[in-house]
mmCIF file of C-alpha atoms in Angstrom:
data_model
loop_
_atom_site.group_PDB
_atom_site.id
_atom_site.type_symbol
_atom_site.label_atom_id
_atom_site.label_comp_id
_atom_site.label_asym_id
_atom_site.label_seq_id
_atom_site.Cartn_x
_atom_site.Cartn_y
_atom_site.Cartn_z
ATOM 1 C CA MET J 3 -0.038 0.127 0.041
ATOM 2 C CA ALA J 4 1.421 3.198 -0.829
ATOM 3 C CA ARG J 5 2.346 5.694 1.747
ATOM 4 C CA ALA J 6 0.589 8.610 1.897
ATOM 5 C CA THR J 7 2.847 11.935 1.554
ATOM 6 C CA ARG J 8 2.211 15.114 3.834
ATOM 7 C CA SER J 9 2.045 18.340 1.720
ATOM 8 C CA ALA J 10 4.331 20.722 2.885
ATOM 9 C CA PRO J 11 2.617 23.560 4.985
ATOM 10 C CA ALA J 12 1.686 26.705 2.940
ATOM 11 C CA ARG J 13 3.666 29.816 3.907
ATOM 12 C CA THR J 14 1.742 32.140 5.805
ATOM 13 C CA ALA J 15 1.627 35.471 4.112
ATOM 14 C CA ALA J 16 3.444 38.291 5.934
ATOM 15 C CA ARG J 17 1.269 40.056 8.237
ATOM 16 C CA GLN J 18 0.491 43.512 6.786
ATOM 17 C CA PRO J 19 0.023 46.154 9.482
ATOM 18 C CA PRO J 20 -3.303 47.525 10.471
ATOM 19 C CA ALA J 21 -4.323 50.382 7.757
ATOM 20 C CA ILE J 22 -4.315 53.628 8.601
ATOM 21 C CA ARG J 23 -7.614 54.805 9.061
ATOM 22 C CA VAL J 24 -8.341 58.376 7.453
ATOM 23 C CA PHE J 25 -11.321 60.624 8.286
ATOM 24 C CA VAL J 26 -11.812 64.208 6.882
ATOM 25 C CA ILE J 27 -13.205 67.529 8.309
ATOM 26 C CA SER J 28 -14.146 70.267 5.533
ATOM 27 C CA ASP J 29 -16.991 71.733 4.032
ATOM 28 C CA GLN J 30 -15.257 71.670 0.352
ATOM 29 C CA ARG J 31 -16.724 68.740 -1.505
ATOM 30 C CA ILE J 32 -14.019 68.785 -3.928
ATOM 31 C CA LEU J 33 -11.502 68.366 -1.467
ATOM 32 C CA ALA J 34 -12.814 65.686 0.521
ATOM 33 C CA TRP J 35 -13.444 63.836 -2.547
ATOM 34 C CA ALA J 36 -9.804 64.292 -3.753
ATOM 35 C CA LEU J 37 -8.597 62.928 -0.382
ATOM 36 C CA GLU J 38 -11.176 59.929 -0.615
ATOM 37 C CA ARG J 39 -9.891 58.787 -4.096
ATOM 38 C CA LEU J 40 -6.084 59.404 -2.649
ATOM 39 C CA VAL J 41 -6.848 56.994 0.286
ATOM 40 C CA ALA J 42 -8.567 54.364 -2.068
ATOM 41 C CA ASP J 43 -5.362 54.637 -4.471
ATOM 42 C CA HIS J 44 -3.086 53.775 -1.548
ATOM 43 C CA GLU J 45 -5.560 50.739 0.202
ATOM 44 C CA PRO J 46 -4.482 48.455 2.129
ATOM 45 C CA ALA J 47 -2.014 50.736 3.538
ATOM 46 C CA LEU J 48 -4.686 53.619 4.144
ATOM 47 C CA ARG J 49 -8.398 53.080 4.789
ATOM 48 C CA TRP J 50 -11.155 55.658 4.470
ATOM 49 C CA ALA J 51 -12.775 56.463 7.461
ATOM 50 C CA GLY J 52 -15.456 58.726 6.715
ATOM 51 C CA ALA J 53 -16.191 62.646 6.424
ATOM 52 C CA ALA J 54 -17.754 65.642 7.815
ATOM 53 C CA ALA J 55 -18.256 69.262 6.822
ATOM 54 C CA SER J 56 -17.538 70.898 10.392
ATOM 55 C CA ARG J 57 -16.012 69.983 13.488
ATOM 56 C CA VAL J 58 -19.486 69.805 15.314
ATOM 57 C CA ALA J 59 -20.566 67.331 12.816
ATOM 58 C CA ALA J 60 -17.004 65.237 13.257
ATOM 59 C CA LEU J 61 -17.179 65.391 16.957
ATOM 60 C CA ALA J 62 -20.908 63.213 16.506
ATOM 61 C CA SER J 63 -19.848 60.999 13.896
ATOM 62 C CA ALA J 64 -15.848 60.568 13.798
ATOM 63 C CA PRO J 65 -15.692 58.495 17.343
ATOM 64 C CA ALA J 66 -17.890 55.817 15.673
ATOM 65 C CA ALA J 67 -15.358 55.544 12.941
ATOM 66 C CA HIS J 68 -12.410 54.762 15.059
ATOM 67 C CA PRO J 69 -10.056 57.213 12.693
ATOM 68 C CA ASP J 70 -6.359 57.219 13.412
ATOM 69 C CA ILE J 71 -5.905 60.329 11.499
ATOM 70 C CA LEU J 72 -8.076 63.316 10.963
ATOM 71 C CA LEU J 73 -7.482 65.691 8.282
ATOM 72 C CA LEU J 74 -9.124 68.991 9.297
ATOM 73 C CA ASP J 75 -9.193 71.918 6.751
ATOM 74 C CA LEU J 76 -8.948 75.163 8.889
ATOM 75 C CA ASP J 77 -10.202 77.043 6.153
ATOM 76 C CA LEU J 78 -13.840 75.945 7.212
ATOM 77 C CA HIS J 79 -16.529 78.903 6.360
ATOM 78 C CA ALA J 80 -18.457 78.336 9.274
ATOM 79 C CA GLU J 81 -17.612 79.620 12.950
ATOM 80 C CA ASP J 82 -16.978 76.568 14.948
ATOM 81 C CA PRO J 83 -16.787 76.360 18.808
ATOM 82 C CA VAL J 84 -15.250 72.430 18.729
ATOM 83 C CA THR J 85 -11.365 72.763 19.396
ATOM 84 C CA ILE J 86 -8.757 70.329 17.897
ATOM 85 C CA ALA J 87 -8.012 69.348 21.432
ATOM 86 C CA ALA J 88 -11.556 68.323 21.894
ATOM 87 C CA LEU J 89 -11.812 66.340 18.432
ATOM 88 C CA ALA J 90 -8.152 64.584 19.410
ATOM 89 C CA GLU J 91 -9.504 63.504 22.649
ATOM 90 C CA ALA J 92 -13.059 62.613 21.490
ATOM 91 C CA THR J 93 -11.545 60.267 18.719
ATOM 92 C CA GLY J 94 -8.281 58.953 20.036
ATOM 93 C CA ALA J 95 -6.688 60.281 16.484
ATOM 94 C CA ARG J 96 -3.855 62.571 15.627
ATOM 95 C CA VAL J 97 -4.966 65.615 13.881
ATOM 96 C CA LEU J 98 -3.229 67.020 10.679
ATOM 97 C CA ALA J 99 -4.238 70.339 9.830
ATOM 98 C CA LEU J 100 -4.562 71.421 5.945
ATOM 99 C CA THR J 101 -4.712 75.056 4.970
ATOM 100 C CA ARG J 102 -3.269 77.573 2.317
ATOM 101 C CA GLN J 103 0.029 78.867 2.370
ATOM 102 C CA GLY J 104 1.156 82.289 4.334
ATOM 103 C CA GLU J 105 -1.475 81.890 7.337
ATOM 104 C CA GLN J 106 0.932 81.564 10.104
ATOM 105 C CA PRO J 107 -1.393 82.593 12.841
ATOM 106 C CA ALA J 108 -3.913 80.126 12.153
ATOM 107 C CA GLN J 109 -1.382 77.362 11.784
ATOM 108 C CA ASP J 110 0.259 78.398 14.852
ATOM 109 C CA ARG J 111 -3.013 78.427 16.657
ATOM 110 C CA ALA J 112 -3.848 74.914 15.062
ATOM 111 C CA ILE J 113 -0.415 73.383 16.795
ATOM 112 C CA LEU J 114 -1.064 75.170 20.025
ATOM 113 C CA ASP J 115 -4.431 73.716 20.051
ATOM 114 C CA GLY J 116 -3.092 70.141 19.629
ATOM 115 C CA ALA J 117 -2.844 69.552 15.955
ATOM 116 C CA ARG J 118 0.226 67.430 15.067
ATOM 117 C CA GLY J 119 1.150 68.833 11.637
ATOM 118 C CA ILE J 120 0.434 71.573 9.153
ATOM 119 C CA LEU J 121 -0.030 70.510 5.140
ATOM 120 C CA ASP J 122 -0.450 72.830 2.159
ATOM 121 C CA ARG J 123 -3.641 71.880 0.460
ATOM 122 C CA GLN J 124 -1.582 72.326 -2.786
ATOM 123 C CA ALA J 125 0.720 69.928 -1.649
ATOM 124 C CA SER J 126 1.753 66.750 -3.796
ATOM 125 C CA PRO J 127 -0.190 63.047 -3.324
ATOM 126 C CA GLU J 128 3.347 61.793 -2.342
ATOM 127 C CA THR J 129 3.555 64.695 0.187
ATOM 128 C CA PHE J 130 0.512 63.974 1.967
ATOM 129 C CA ILE J 131 0.875 60.265 2.114
ATOM 130 C CA GLU J 132 4.154 61.209 3.743
ATOM 131 C CA ALA J 133 2.717 63.435 6.306
ATOM 132 C CA ILE J 134 -0.203 60.871 7.262
ATOM 133 C CA ASP J 135 2.566 58.367 7.858
ATOM 134 C CA LYS J 136 4.749 60.490 9.696
ATOM 135 C CA VAL J 137 2.187 61.956 11.941
ATOM 136 C CA HIS J 138 0.632 58.244 12.599
ATOM 137 C CA GLN J 139 4.001 57.449 13.580
ATOM 138 C CA GLY J 140 3.667 60.352 16.467
ATOM 139 C CA GLN J 141 6.242 62.799 14.685
ATOM 140 C CA PHE J 142 5.243 65.939 13.886
ATOM 141 C CA TRP J 143 4.491 67.495 10.491
ATOM 142 C CA LEU J 144 6.640 70.684 11.069
ATOM 143 C CA ASP J 145 8.975 72.876 9.293
ATOM 144 C CA ARG J 146 12.067 74.532 11.618
ATOM 145 C CA ALA J 147 10.608 77.926 11.294
ATOM 146 C CA ALA J 148 6.823 76.849 12.434
ATOM 147 C CA THR J 149 8.457 74.815 15.383
ATOM 148 C CA GLY J 150 10.719 77.614 16.545
ATOM 149 C CA ARG J 151 7.591 80.029 16.503
ATOM 150 C CA ILE J 152 5.259 77.447 18.373
ATOM 151 C CA PHE J 153 8.233 77.250 21.342
ATOM 152 C CA VAL J 154 8.666 81.325 21.323
ATOM 153 C CA GLU J 155 4.750 81.697 21.884
ATOM 154 C CA LEU J 156 4.682 78.726 24.296
ATOM 155 C CA SER J 157 7.408 80.392 26.243
ATOM 156 C CA ARG J 158 5.864 83.633 26.046
ATOM 157 C CA LEU J 159 2.424 82.338 27.477
ATOM 158 C CA ARG J 160 4.261 80.590 30.567
ATOM 159 C CA ALA J 161 6.652 83.583 31.157
ATOM 160 C CA GLY J 162 4.088 85.285 33.675
ATOM 161 C CA ALA J 163 3.280 81.928 35.623
ATOM 162 C CA LYS J 164 6.948 80.865 36.131
ATOM 163 C CA HIS J 165 6.562 81.358 39.912
ATOM 164 C CA GLY J 166 3.319 79.229 40.235
ATOM 165 C CA THR J 167 4.796 76.078 38.560
ATOM 166 C CA GLU J 168 5.610 74.207 41.534
ATOM 167 C CA ALA J 169 2.329 74.929 43.387
ATOM 168 C CA ARG J 170 0.373 73.681 40.360
ATOM 169 C CA ALA J 171 2.645 70.544 39.712
ATOM 170 C CA ALA J 172 2.046 69.897 43.553
ATOM 171 C CA ALA J 173 -1.759 69.929 43.120
ATOM 172 C CA LEU J 174 -1.639 66.855 41.242
ATOM 173 C CA THR J 175 -2.742 63.489 42.659
ATOM 174 C CA GLU J 176 -0.291 60.797 42.518
ATOM 175 C CA ARG J 177 -2.383 59.005 39.826
ATOM 176 C CA GLU J 178 -2.287 61.810 37.567
ATOM 177 C CA ARG J 179 1.605 62.052 38.057
ATOM 178 C CA LYS J 180 1.888 58.446 36.657
ATOM 179 C CA ILE J 181 -0.507 59.510 33.668
ATOM 180 C CA VAL J 182 1.514 62.700 33.138
ATOM 181 C CA ALA J 183 4.752 60.664 33.204
ATOM 182 C CA CYS J 184 2.887 57.773 30.883
ATOM 183 C CA ILE J 185 1.992 60.262 28.434
ATOM 184 C CA PHE J 186 5.649 62.028 28.245
ATOM 185 C CA ASP J 187 7.439 58.483 27.872
ATOM 186 C CA ASN J 188 4.938 57.303 25.203
ATOM 187 C CA SER J 189 4.277 60.721 23.724
ATOM 188 C CA GLY J 190 3.699 59.065 20.205
ATOM 189 C CA ASP J 191 0.917 56.559 21.379
ATOM 190 C CA SER J 192 -2.536 57.337 20.843
ATOM 191 C CA ALA J 193 -5.197 58.201 23.741
ATOM 192 C CA ARG J 194 -6.465 54.413 23.488
ATOM 193 C CA ILE J 195 -2.718 52.678 23.831
ATOM 194 C CA ILE J 196 -1.697 55.215 26.753
ATOM 195 C CA ALA J 197 -5.408 54.110 28.424
ATOM 196 C CA GLU J 198 -4.584 50.523 27.876
ATOM 197 C CA LYS J 199 -0.960 51.083 29.611
ATOM 198 C CA LEU J 200 -2.445 52.557 32.434
ATOM 199 C CA ASN J 201 -5.289 49.692 32.795
ATOM 200 C CA ILE J 202 -8.147 52.530 32.400
ATOM 201 C CA SER J 203 -10.559 53.057 29.829
ATOM 202 C CA GLU J 204 -10.319 55.994 27.268
ATOM 203 C CA SER J 205 -12.929 57.782 29.069
ATOM 204 C CA THR J 206 -11.295 57.582 32.295
ATOM 205 C CA LEU J 207 -8.130 58.752 31.005
ATOM 206 C CA ARG J 208 -10.067 61.750 29.186
ATOM 207 C CA ASN J 209 -11.177 62.620 32.642
ATOM 208 C CA HIS J 210 -8.242 62.378 34.607
ATOM 209 C CA LEU J 211 -6.653 64.576 31.563
ATOM 210 C CA THR J 212 -9.377 67.403 32.226
ATOM 211 C CA SER J 213 -8.466 67.613 35.691
ATOM 212 C CA ILE J 214 -4.685 67.613 34.872
ATOM 213 C CA TYR J 215 -4.973 70.197 32.372
ATOM 214 C CA GLY J 216 -7.113 72.703 34.425
ATOM 215 C CA LYS J 217 -4.515 72.324 37.627
ATOM 216 C CA LEU J 218 -1.252 73.107 35.041
ATOM 217 C CA GLY J 219 -3.242 76.056 33.222
ATOM 218 C CA ILE J 220 -2.710 74.151 29.885
ATOM 219 C CA ALA J 221 -4.879 72.823 27.280
ATOM 220 C CA ASN J 222 -3.833 69.571 25.467
ATOM 221 C CA ARG J 223 -1.106 66.969 25.143
ATOM 222 C CA PHE J 224 1.337 69.116 22.900
ATOM 223 C CA GLU J 225 1.263 71.565 25.924
ATOM 224 C CA LEU J 226 1.511 69.068 28.482
ATOM 225 C CA ILE J 227 4.656 67.373 26.567
ATOM 226 C CA ALA J 228 6.018 70.949 26.027
ATOM 227 C CA TYR J 229 5.274 71.581 29.943
ATOM 228 C CA ALA J 230 7.370 68.741 31.052
ATOM 229 C CA LEU J 231 10.068 69.439 28.673
ATOM 230 C CA LYS J 232 10.272 73.179 29.774
ATOM 231 C CA HIS J 233 10.274 72.210 33.636
ATOM 232 C CA GLY J 234 12.781 69.461 33.232
ATOM 233 C CA HIS J 235 10.062 66.613 33.323
ATOM 234 C CA PRO J 236 9.098 67.661 36.856
ATOM 235 C CA LEU J 237 6.651 64.881 37.270
ATOM 236 C CA PRO J 238 8.534 61.599 37.084
ATOM 237 C CA LEU J 239 6.718 57.966 38.459
ATOM 238 C CA PRO J 240 6.972 58.212 42.513
#
């Protein structure tokens, strides 16, 4: 009787990294359409997560889409009370702001409010893809001039509050100090990943951050990291 031969096990395909989920916030339909096509052309590395015509609409719909990157058009025509920090905290996504050249004040305000980069709307498709990838990795998409302006502005804003630094830091609870240290040491991670490292839910993390921001007189994670850097990371794990 002939001996049955075993077929060699099939090689398992290399596991692809999860697609970067992209959500667009713009009232310019042609811009949103073009970005949707750009994402579709770069699947499976990217995946379309949806779009909204305003920050208010995005705050309502984006969290359920679980985006990794929010492409936010800074040139929205309607007045919008929702901050970039609120969008980032609600979605756990990193915000990449889109705008026209020469609008430095608006660009700087966006970074101070929590955006991780500024991208010219007229940039090439290759530049869009590179910026999305870099910001998703936890890097900032800023040129040297913009980086310099941002830190000068942060220093100016903090100049009058120097004497209250120790008192504000002392007001943090032991748990809040651990959260600050975790964010500082894992600045490139999303809110979801940081929450997992702390063994708490994202909503609990957001509640703690609201308290921390209020005590330190800051508005977002970018300012929290800048605060720690400026003051020599004074809030280490106990």
